[in-house]
mmCIF file of C-alpha atoms in Angstrom:
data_model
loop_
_atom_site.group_PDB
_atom_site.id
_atom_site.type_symbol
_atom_site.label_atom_id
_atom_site.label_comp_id
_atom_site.label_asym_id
_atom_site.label_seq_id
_atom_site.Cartn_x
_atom_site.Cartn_y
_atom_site.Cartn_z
ATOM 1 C CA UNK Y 254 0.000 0.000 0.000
ATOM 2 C CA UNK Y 255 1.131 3.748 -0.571
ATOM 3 C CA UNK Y 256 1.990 5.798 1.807
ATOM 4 C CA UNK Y 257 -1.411 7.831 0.994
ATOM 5 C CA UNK Y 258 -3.402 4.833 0.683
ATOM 6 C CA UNK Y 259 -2.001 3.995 4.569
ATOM 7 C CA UNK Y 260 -2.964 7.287 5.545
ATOM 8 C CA UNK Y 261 -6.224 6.952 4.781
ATOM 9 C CA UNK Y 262 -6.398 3.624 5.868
ATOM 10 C CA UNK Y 263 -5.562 5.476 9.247
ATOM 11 C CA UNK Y 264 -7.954 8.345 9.491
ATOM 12 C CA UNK Y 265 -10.396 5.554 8.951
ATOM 13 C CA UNK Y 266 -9.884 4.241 11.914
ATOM 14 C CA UNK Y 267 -9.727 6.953 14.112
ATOM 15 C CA UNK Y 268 -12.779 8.543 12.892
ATOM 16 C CA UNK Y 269 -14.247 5.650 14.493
ATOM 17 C CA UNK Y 270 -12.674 7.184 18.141
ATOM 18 C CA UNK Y 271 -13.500 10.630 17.205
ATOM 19 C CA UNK Y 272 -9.540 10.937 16.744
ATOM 20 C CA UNK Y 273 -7.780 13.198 13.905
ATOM 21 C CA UNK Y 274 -4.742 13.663 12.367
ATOM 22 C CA UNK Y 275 -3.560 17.145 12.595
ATOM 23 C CA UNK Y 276 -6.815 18.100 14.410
ATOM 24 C CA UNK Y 277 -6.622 21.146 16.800
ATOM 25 C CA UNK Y 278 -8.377 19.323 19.094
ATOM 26 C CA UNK Y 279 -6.246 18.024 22.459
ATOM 27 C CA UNK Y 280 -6.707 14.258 22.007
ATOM 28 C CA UNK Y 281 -5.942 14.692 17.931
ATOM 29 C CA UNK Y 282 -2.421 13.321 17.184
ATOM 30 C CA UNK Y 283 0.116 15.481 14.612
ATOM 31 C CA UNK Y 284 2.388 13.592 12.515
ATOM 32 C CA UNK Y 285 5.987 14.128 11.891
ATOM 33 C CA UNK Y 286 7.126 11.408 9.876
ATOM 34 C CA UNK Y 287 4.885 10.248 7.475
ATOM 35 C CA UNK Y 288 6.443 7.148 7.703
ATOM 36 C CA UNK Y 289 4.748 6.447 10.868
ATOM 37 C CA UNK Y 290 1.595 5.017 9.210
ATOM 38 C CA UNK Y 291 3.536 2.101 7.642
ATOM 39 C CA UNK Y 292 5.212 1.664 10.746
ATOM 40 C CA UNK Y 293 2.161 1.223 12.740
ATOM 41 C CA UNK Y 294 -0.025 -1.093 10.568
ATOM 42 C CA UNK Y 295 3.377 -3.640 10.321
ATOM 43 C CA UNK Y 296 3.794 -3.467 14.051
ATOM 44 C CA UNK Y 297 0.856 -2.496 16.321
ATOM 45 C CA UNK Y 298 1.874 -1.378 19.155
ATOM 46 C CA UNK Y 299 5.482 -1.917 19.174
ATOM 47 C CA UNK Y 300 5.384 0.078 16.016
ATOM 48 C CA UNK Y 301 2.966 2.979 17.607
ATOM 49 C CA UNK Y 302 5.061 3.419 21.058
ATOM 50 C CA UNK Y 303 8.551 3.087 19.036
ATOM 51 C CA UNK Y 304 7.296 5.873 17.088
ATOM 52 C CA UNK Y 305 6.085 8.176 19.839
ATOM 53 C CA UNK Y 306 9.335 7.355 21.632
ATOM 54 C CA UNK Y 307 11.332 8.594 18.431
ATOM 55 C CA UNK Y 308 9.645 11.685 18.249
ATOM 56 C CA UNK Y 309 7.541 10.694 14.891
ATOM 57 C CA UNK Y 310 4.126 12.038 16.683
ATOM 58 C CA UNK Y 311 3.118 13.913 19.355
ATOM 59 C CA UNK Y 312 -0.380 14.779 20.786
ATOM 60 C CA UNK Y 313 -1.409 17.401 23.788
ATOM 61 C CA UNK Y 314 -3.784 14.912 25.698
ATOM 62 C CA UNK Y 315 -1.764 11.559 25.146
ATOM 63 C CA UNK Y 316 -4.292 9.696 27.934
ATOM 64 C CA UNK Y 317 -7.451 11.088 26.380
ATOM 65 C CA UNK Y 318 -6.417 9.969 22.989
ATOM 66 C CA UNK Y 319 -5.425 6.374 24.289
ATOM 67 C CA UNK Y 320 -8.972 6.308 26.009
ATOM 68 C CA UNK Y 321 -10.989 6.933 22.327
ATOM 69 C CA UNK Y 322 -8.805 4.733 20.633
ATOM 70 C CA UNK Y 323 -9.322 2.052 23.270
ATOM 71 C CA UNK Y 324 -13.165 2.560 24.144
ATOM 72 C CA UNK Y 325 -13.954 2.513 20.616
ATOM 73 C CA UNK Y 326 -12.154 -0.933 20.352
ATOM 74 C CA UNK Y 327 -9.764 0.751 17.555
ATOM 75 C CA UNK Y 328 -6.584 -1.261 18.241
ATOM 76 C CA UNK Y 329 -8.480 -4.790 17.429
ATOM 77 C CA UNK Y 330 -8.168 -3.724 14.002
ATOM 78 C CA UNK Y 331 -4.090 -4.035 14.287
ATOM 79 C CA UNK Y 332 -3.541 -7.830 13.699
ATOM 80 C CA UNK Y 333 -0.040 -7.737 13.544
ATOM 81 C CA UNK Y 334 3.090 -10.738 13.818
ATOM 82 C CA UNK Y 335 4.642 -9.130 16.374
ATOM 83 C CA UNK Y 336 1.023 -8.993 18.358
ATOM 84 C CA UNK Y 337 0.542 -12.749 17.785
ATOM 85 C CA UNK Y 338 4.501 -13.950 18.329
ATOM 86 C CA UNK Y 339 3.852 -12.220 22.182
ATOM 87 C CA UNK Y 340 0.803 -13.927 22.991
ATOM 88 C CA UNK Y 341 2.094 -17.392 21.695
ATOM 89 C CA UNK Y 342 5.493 -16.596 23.561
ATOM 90 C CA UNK Y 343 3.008 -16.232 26.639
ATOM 91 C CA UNK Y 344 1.192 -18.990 26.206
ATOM 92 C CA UNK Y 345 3.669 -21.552 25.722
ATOM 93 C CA UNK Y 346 6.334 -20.315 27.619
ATOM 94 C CA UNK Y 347 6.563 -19.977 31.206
ATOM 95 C CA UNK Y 348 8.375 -16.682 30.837
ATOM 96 C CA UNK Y 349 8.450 -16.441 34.858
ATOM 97 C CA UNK Y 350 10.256 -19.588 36.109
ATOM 98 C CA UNK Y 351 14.136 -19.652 37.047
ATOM 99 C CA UNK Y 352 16.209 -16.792 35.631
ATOM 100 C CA UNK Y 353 13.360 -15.390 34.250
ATOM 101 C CA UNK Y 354 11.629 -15.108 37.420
ATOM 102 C CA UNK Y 355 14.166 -12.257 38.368
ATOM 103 C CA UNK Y 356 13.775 -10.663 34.680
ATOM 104 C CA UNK Y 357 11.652 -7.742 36.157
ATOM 105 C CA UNK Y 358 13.470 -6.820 38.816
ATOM 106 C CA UNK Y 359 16.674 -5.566 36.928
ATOM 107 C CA UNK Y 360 14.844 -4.637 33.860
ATOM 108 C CA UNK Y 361 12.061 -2.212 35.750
ATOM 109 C CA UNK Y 362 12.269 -2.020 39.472
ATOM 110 C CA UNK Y 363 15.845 -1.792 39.769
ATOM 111 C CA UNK Y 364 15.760 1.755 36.983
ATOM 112 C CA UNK Y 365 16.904 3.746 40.255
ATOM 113 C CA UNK Y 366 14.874 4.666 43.463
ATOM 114 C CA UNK Y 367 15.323 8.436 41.902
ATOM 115 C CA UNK Y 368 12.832 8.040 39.387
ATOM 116 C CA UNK Y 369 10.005 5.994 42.016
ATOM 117 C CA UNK Y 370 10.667 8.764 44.787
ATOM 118 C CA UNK Y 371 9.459 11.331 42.380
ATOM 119 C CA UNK Y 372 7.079 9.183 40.674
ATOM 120 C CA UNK Y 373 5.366 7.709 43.724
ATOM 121 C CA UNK Y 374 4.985 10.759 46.192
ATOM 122 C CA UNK Y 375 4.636 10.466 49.873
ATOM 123 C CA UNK Y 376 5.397 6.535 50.023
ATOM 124 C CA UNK Y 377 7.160 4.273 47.478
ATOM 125 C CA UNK Y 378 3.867 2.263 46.670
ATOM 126 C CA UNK Y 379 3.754 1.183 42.876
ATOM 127 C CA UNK Y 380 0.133 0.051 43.022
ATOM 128 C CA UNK Y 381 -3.336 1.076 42.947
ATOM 129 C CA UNK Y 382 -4.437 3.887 45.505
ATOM 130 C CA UNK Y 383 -7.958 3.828 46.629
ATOM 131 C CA UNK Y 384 -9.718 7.219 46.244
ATOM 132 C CA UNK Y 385 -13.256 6.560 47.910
ATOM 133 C CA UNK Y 386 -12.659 9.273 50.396
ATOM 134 C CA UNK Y 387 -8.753 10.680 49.375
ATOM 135 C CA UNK Y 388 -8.201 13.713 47.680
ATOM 136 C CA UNK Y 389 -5.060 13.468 46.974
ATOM 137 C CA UNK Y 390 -2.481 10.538 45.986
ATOM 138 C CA UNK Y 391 -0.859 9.989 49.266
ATOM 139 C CA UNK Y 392 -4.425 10.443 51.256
ATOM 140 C CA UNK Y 393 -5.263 7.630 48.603
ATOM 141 C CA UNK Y 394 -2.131 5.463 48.974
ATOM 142 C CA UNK Y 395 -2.273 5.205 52.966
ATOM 143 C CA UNK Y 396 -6.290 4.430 52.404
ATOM 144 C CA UNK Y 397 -5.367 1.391 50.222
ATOM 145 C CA UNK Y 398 -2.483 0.340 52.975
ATOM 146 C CA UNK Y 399 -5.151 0.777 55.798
ATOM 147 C CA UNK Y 400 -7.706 -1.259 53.704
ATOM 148 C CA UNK Y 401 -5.834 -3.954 53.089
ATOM 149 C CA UNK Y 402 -4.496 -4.221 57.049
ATOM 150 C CA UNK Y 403 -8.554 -4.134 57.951
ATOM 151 C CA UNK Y 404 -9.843 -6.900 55.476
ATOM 152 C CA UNK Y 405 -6.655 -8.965 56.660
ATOM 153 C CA UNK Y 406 -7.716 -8.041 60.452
ATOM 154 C CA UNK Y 407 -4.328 -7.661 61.635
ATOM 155 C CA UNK Y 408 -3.826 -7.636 65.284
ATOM 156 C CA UNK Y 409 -0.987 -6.597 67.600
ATOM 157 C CA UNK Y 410 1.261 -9.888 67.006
ATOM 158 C CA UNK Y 411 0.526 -11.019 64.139
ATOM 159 C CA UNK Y 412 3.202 -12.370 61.719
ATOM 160 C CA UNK Y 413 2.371 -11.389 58.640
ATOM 161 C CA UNK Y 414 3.864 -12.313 54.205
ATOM 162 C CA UNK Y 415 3.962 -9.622 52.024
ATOM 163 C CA UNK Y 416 4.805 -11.881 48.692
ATOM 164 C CA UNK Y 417 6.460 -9.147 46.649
ATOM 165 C CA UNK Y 418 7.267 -6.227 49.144
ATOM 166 C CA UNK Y 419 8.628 -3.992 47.017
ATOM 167 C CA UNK Y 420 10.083 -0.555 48.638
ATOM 168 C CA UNK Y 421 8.499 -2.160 52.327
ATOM 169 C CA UNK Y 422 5.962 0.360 52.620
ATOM 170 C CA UNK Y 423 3.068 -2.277 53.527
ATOM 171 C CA UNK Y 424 5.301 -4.157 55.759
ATOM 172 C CA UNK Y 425 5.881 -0.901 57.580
ATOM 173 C CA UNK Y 426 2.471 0.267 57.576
ATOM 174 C CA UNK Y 427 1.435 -2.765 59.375
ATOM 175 C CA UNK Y 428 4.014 -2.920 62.195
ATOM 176 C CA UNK Y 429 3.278 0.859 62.776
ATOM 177 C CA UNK Y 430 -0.308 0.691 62.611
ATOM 178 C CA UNK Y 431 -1.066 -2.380 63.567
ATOM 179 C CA UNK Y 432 1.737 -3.931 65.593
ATOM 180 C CA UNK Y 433 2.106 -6.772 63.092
ATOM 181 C CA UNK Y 434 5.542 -8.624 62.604
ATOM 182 C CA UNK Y 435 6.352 -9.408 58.951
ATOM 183 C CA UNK Y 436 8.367 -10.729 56.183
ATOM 184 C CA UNK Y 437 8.865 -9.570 52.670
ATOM 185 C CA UNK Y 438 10.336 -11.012 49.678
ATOM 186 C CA UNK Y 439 11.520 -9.247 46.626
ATOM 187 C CA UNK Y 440 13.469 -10.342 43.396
ATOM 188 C CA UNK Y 441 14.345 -6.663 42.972
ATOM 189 C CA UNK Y 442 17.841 -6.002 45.091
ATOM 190 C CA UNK Y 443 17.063 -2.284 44.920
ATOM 191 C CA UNK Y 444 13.778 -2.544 46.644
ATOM 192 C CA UNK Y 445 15.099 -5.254 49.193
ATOM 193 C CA UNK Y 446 18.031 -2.348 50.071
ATOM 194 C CA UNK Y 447 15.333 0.161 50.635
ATOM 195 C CA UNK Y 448 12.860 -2.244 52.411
ATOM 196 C CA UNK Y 449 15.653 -2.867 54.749
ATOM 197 C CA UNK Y 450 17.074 0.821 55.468
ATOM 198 C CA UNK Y 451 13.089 1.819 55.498
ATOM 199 C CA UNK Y 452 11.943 -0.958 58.048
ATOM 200 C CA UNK Y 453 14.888 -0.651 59.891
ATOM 201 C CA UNK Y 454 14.505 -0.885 64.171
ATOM 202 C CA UNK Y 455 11.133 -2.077 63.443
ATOM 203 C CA UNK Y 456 10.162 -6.256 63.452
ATOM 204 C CA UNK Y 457 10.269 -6.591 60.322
ATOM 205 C CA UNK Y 458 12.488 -9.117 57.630
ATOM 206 C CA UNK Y 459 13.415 -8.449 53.679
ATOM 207 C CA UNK Y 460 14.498 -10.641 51.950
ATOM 208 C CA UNK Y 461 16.144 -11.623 48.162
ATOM 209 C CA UNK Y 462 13.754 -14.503 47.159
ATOM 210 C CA UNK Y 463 12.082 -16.277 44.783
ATOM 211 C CA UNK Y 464 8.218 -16.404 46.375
ATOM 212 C CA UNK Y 465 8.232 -20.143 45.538
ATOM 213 C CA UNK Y 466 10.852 -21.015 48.177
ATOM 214 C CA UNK Y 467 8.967 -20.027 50.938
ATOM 215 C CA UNK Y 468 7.764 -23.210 53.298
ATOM 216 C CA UNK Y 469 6.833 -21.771 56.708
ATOM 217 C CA UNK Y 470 3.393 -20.324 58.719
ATOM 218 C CA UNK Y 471 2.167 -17.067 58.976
ATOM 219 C CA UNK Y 472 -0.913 -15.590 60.590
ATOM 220 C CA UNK Y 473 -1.955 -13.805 57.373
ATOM 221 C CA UNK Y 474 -0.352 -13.098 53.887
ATOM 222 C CA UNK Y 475 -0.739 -10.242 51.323
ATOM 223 C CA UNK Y 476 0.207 -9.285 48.239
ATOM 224 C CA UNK Y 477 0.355 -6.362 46.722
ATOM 225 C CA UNK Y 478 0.932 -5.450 42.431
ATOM 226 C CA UNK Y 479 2.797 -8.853 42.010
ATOM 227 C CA UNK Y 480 0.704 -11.247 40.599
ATOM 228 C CA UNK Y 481 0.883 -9.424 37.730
ATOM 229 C CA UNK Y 482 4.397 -10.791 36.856
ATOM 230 C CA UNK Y 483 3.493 -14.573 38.119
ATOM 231 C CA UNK Y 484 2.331 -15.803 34.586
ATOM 232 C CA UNK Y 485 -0.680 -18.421 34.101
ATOM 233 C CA UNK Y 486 1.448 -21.063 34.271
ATOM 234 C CA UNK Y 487 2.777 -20.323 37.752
ATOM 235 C CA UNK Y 488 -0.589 -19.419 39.030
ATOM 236 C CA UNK Y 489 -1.456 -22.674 41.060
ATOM 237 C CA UNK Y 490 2.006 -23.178 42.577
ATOM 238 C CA UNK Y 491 1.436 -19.175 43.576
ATOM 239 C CA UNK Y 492 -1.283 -20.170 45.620
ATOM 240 C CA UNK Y 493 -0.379 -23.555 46.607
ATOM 241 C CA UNK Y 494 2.536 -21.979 48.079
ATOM 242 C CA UNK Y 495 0.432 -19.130 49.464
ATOM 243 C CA UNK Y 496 -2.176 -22.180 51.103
ATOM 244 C CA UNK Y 497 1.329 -23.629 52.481
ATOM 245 C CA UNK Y 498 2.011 -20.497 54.432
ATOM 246 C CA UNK Y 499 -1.118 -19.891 55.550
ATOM 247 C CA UNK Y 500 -1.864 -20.904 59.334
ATOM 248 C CA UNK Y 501 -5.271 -22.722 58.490
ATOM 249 C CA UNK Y 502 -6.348 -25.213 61.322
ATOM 250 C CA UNK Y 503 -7.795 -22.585 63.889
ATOM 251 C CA UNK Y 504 -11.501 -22.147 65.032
ATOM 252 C CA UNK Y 505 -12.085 -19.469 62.880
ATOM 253 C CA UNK Y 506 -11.283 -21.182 59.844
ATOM 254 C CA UNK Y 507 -7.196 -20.122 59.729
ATOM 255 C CA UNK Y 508 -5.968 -16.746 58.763
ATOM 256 C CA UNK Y 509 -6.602 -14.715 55.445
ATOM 257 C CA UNK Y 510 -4.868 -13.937 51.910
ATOM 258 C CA UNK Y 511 -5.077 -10.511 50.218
ATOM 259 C CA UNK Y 512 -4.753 -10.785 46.596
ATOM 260 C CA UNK Y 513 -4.001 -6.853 44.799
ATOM 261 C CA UNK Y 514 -4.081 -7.731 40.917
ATOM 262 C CA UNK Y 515 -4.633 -6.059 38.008
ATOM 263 C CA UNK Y 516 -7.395 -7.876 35.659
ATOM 264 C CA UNK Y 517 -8.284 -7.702 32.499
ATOM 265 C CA UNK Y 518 -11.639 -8.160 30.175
ATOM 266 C CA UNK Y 519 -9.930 -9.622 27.679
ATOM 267 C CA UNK Y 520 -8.616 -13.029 26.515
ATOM 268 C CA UNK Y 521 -6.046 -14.799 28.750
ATOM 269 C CA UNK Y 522 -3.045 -14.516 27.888
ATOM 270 C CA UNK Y 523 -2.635 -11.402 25.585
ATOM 271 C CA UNK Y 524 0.323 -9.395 26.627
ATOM 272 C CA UNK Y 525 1.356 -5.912 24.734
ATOM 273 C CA UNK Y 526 4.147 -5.907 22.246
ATOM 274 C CA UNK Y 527 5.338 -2.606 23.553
ATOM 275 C CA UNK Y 528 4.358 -3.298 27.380
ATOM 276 C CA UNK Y 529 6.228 -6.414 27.281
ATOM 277 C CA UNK Y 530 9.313 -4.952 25.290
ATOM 278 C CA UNK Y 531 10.310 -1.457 27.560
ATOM 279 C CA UNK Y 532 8.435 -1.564 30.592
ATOM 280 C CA UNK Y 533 6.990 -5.174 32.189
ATOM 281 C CA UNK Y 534 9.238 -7.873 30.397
ATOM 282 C CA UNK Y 535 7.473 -11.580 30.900
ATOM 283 C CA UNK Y 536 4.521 -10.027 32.871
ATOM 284 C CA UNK Y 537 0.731 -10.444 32.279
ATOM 285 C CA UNK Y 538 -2.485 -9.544 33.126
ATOM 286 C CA UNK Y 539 -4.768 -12.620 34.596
ATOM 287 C CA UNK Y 540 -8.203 -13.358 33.594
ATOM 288 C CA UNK Y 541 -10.478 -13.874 36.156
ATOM 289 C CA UNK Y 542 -10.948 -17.473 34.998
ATOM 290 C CA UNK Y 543 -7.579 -18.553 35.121
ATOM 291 C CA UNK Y 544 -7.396 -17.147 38.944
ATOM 292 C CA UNK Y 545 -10.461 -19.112 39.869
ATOM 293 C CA UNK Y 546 -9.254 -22.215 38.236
ATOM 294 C CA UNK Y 547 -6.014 -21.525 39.968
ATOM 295 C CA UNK Y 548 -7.403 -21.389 43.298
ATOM 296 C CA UNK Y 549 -9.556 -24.229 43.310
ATOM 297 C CA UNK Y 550 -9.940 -26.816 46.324
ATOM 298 C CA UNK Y 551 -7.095 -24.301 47.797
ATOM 299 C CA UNK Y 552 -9.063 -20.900 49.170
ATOM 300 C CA UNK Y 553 -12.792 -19.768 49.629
ATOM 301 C CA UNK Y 554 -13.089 -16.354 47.574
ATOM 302 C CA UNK Y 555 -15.078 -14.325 50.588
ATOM 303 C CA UNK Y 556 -14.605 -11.416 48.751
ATOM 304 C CA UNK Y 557 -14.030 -9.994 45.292
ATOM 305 C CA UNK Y 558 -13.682 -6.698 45.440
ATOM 306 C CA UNK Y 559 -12.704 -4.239 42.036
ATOM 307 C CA UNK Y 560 -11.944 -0.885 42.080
ATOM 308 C CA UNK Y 561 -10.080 -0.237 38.896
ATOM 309 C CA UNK Y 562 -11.677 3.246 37.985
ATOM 310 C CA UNK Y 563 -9.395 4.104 41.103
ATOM 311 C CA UNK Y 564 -6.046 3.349 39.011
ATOM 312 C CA UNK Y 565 -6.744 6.088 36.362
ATOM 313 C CA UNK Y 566 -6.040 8.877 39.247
ATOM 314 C CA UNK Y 567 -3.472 7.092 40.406
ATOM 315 C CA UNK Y 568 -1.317 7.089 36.834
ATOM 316 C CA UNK Y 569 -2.154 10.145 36.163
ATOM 317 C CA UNK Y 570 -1.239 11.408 39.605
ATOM 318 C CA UNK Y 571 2.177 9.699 38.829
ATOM 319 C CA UNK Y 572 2.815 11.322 35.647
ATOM 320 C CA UNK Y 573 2.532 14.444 36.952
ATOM 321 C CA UNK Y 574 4.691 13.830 39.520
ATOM 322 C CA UNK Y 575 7.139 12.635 37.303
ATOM 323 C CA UNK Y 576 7.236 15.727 34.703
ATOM 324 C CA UNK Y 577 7.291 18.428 37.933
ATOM 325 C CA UNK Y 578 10.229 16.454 38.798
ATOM 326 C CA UNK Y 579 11.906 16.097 35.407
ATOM 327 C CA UNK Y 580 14.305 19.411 35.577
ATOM 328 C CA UNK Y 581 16.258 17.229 38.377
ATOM 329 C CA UNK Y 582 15.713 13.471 36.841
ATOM 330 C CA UNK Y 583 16.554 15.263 33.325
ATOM 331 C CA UNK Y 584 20.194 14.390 34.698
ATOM 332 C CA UNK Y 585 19.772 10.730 34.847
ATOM 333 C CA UNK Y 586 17.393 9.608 32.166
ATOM 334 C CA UNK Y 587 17.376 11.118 28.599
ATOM 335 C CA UNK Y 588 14.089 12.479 26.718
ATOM 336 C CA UNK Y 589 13.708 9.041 24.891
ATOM 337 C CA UNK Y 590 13.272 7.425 28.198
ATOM 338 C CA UNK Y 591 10.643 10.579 29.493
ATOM 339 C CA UNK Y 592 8.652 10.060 25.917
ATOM 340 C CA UNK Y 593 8.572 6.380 26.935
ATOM 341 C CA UNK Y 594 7.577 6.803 30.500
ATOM 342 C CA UNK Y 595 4.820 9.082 29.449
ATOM 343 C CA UNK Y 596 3.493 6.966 26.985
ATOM 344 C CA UNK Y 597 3.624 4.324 29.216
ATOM 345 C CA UNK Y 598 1.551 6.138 31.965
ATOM 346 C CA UNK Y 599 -0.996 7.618 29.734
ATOM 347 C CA UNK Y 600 -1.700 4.610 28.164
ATOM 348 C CA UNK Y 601 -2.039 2.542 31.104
ATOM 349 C CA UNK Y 602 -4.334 5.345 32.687
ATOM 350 C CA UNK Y 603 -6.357 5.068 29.506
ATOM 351 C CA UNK Y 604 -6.877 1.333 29.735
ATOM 352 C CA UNK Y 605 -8.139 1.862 33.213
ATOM 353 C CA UNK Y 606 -10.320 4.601 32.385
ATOM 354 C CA UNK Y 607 -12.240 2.115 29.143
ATOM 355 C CA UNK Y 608 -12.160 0.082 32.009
ATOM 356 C CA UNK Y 609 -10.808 -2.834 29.846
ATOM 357 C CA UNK Y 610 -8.695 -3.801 32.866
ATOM 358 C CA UNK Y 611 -9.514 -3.899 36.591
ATOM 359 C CA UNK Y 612 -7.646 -3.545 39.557
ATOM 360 C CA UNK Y 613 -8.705 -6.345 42.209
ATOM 361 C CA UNK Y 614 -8.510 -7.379 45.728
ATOM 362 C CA UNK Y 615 -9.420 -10.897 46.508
ATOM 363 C CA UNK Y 616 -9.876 -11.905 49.974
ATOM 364 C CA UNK Y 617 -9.275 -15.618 50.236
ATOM 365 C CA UNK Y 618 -9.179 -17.872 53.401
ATOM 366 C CA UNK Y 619 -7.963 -21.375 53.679
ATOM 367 C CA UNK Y 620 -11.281 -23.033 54.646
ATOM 368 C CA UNK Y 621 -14.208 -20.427 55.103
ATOM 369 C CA UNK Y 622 -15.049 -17.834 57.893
ATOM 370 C CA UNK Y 623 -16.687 -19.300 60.554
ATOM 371 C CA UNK Y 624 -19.917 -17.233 60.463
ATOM 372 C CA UNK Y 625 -19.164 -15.448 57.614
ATOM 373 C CA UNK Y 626 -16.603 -12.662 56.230
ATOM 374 C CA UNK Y 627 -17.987 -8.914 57.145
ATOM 375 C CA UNK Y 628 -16.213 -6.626 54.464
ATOM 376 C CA UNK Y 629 -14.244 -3.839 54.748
ATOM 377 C CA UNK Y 630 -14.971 -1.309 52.535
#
């Protein structure tokens, strides 16, 4: 096809999300490199984010156009190789297990604590806030911290998992709080330094390790933005080894798991090119079906709680922190990477806002509440 032909081919499709090219209005994207419609239709995506990253495109509202291109279904009609070679890589490989498994923490958590202290404000706490009654990101972050502690019912004493700690904020919150003891593994060694400097004088443990080593009892277990990089084929030894862990043999039916996950609408196993290349390597979204398959004859679900329209403020909150606080990360990271991390952001705000992903909190308990679950909200 031409170059013209492509074009059109183009504002075709973004008619459909109310999207033009060289339109004055925010979400409308203006092309700098007419190349860039070949480049998209041979590579999704890949091809979409490597041009914004380049400079090929720009566009004012970046999140707003990501939210008509997505609500109006728009990127179903990019079929492309490098589309299917990343969901066949996900579905027949177990990108997570071994070496793999500690892929993620070099490649995104380990970019430098610089970047996540600006990013993340108050506390380092890379997950969804809840906004029911915040105003603000760090209002919302301690409300999410304080909700999970209250649907676990932590008590002075308790010795609590945190599978995935990352910076130790949870851990710390719950010692503080609620006088809990705790452990927290990471396969990030810049997030197990922090943990440890952060949780420091308090009873709390970080550690280097792989979650599927872990073999001993504790009174309760969370888990906070980490299932996302377990992969389907991990997820019943992540819960078998969760079940393991769990105290379960008391009066009350044993102690309680905390599941925070991102979820998606949208068939299993279907990671982005572009997601999976720069920012999440060998990380997916789960289905709800493969969690409930995965959790069979292992938990009772007594809750299922989503509030994914919560994650929008949250990424959006984080990208402005991050571009106040280029002009001293400007230093560190060069304006490819800030084109990157801003596409990143607004997309992933966008998703959230089509609400074609969720943001979940499963409570789970080894063998049913005695008398029932009453839930925190």
């Amino acid at each position: 096809m031409t170059e013209d032909s492509l074009k059109a081919r183009a504002q075709e499709l973004l008619a459909h999300a109310g999207v033009r090219i060289d339109g004055d209005a925010p979400h409308d994207v203006r092309v700098h490199e007419p190349q860039l419609y070949a480049r998209v239709f041979a590579h999704g995506s890949l091809g979409l984010g490597e041009a914004y990253m380049d400079g090929w495109w720009d566009c004012a509202d970046l999140a707003g156009f990501f939210f008509r291109v997505l609500d109006a279904h728009v990127d179903e009609h990019l079929k492309t190789l490098d589309t299917l070679l990343a969901h066949l890589r996900a579905r027949f490989v177990n990108l997570q297990r071994g070496e793999r498994a500690w892929e993620i923490g070099k490649a995104h958590y380990d970019l430098g604590n610089d970047l996540f202290h600006a990013m993340l404000g108050k506390r380092l706490v890379y997950s969804c806030g809840y906004w029911k009654d915040a105003s603000d990101l760090d209002a919302a972050q301690e409300a999410k911290l304080d909700l999970v502690c209250r649907k676990l019912q932590l008590k002075p004493g308790m010795r609590v998992l945190d599978i995935g700690c990352g910076w130790g904020e949870a851990l710390k919150f719950a010692a503080e709080r609620y006088g809990a003891r705790g452990v927290g593994v990471t396969v990030s060694e810049q997030q197990a330094a922090y943990a440890r400097e952060l949780c420091a004088g308090l009873p709390v443990e970080i550690r280097l390790q792989d979650y599927r080593e872990l073999d001993e009892r504790f009174d309760a277990i969370f888990s906070i933005g980490m299932f996302e990089h377990v992969g389907w084929k991990n997820y019943r030894t992540y819960f078998e080894t969760a079940r393991r862990c769990l105290a379960g043999d008391g009066p009350a039916g044993g102690g309680l798991f905390l599941l925070h996950a991102i979820g998606t609408n949208e068939a299993p196993s279907r990671p982005d090119p572009w997601i999976e290349k720069y920012i999440f390597p060998n990380s997916m979204i789960p289905a709800a079906s493969q969690v409930t398959a995965a959790l069979e004859g292992l938990f009772v679900v007594e809750d299922w709680h989503n509030f994914g329209a919560d994650y929008e403020r949250t990424l959006m909150a984080w990208r402005a922190n991050v571009e106040a606080a280029w002009p001293q990360l400007a230093a560190r990271y060069d304006e490819r990477f800030r084109r990157m991390w801003r596409f990143y952001l607004s997309c992933s705000a966008a998703v959230f806002r089509a609400r074609r992903d969720q943001l979940w909190q499963l409570t789970l308990s080894p063998r049913g509440v005695r008398g029932g679950y009453r839930v925190p909200r």
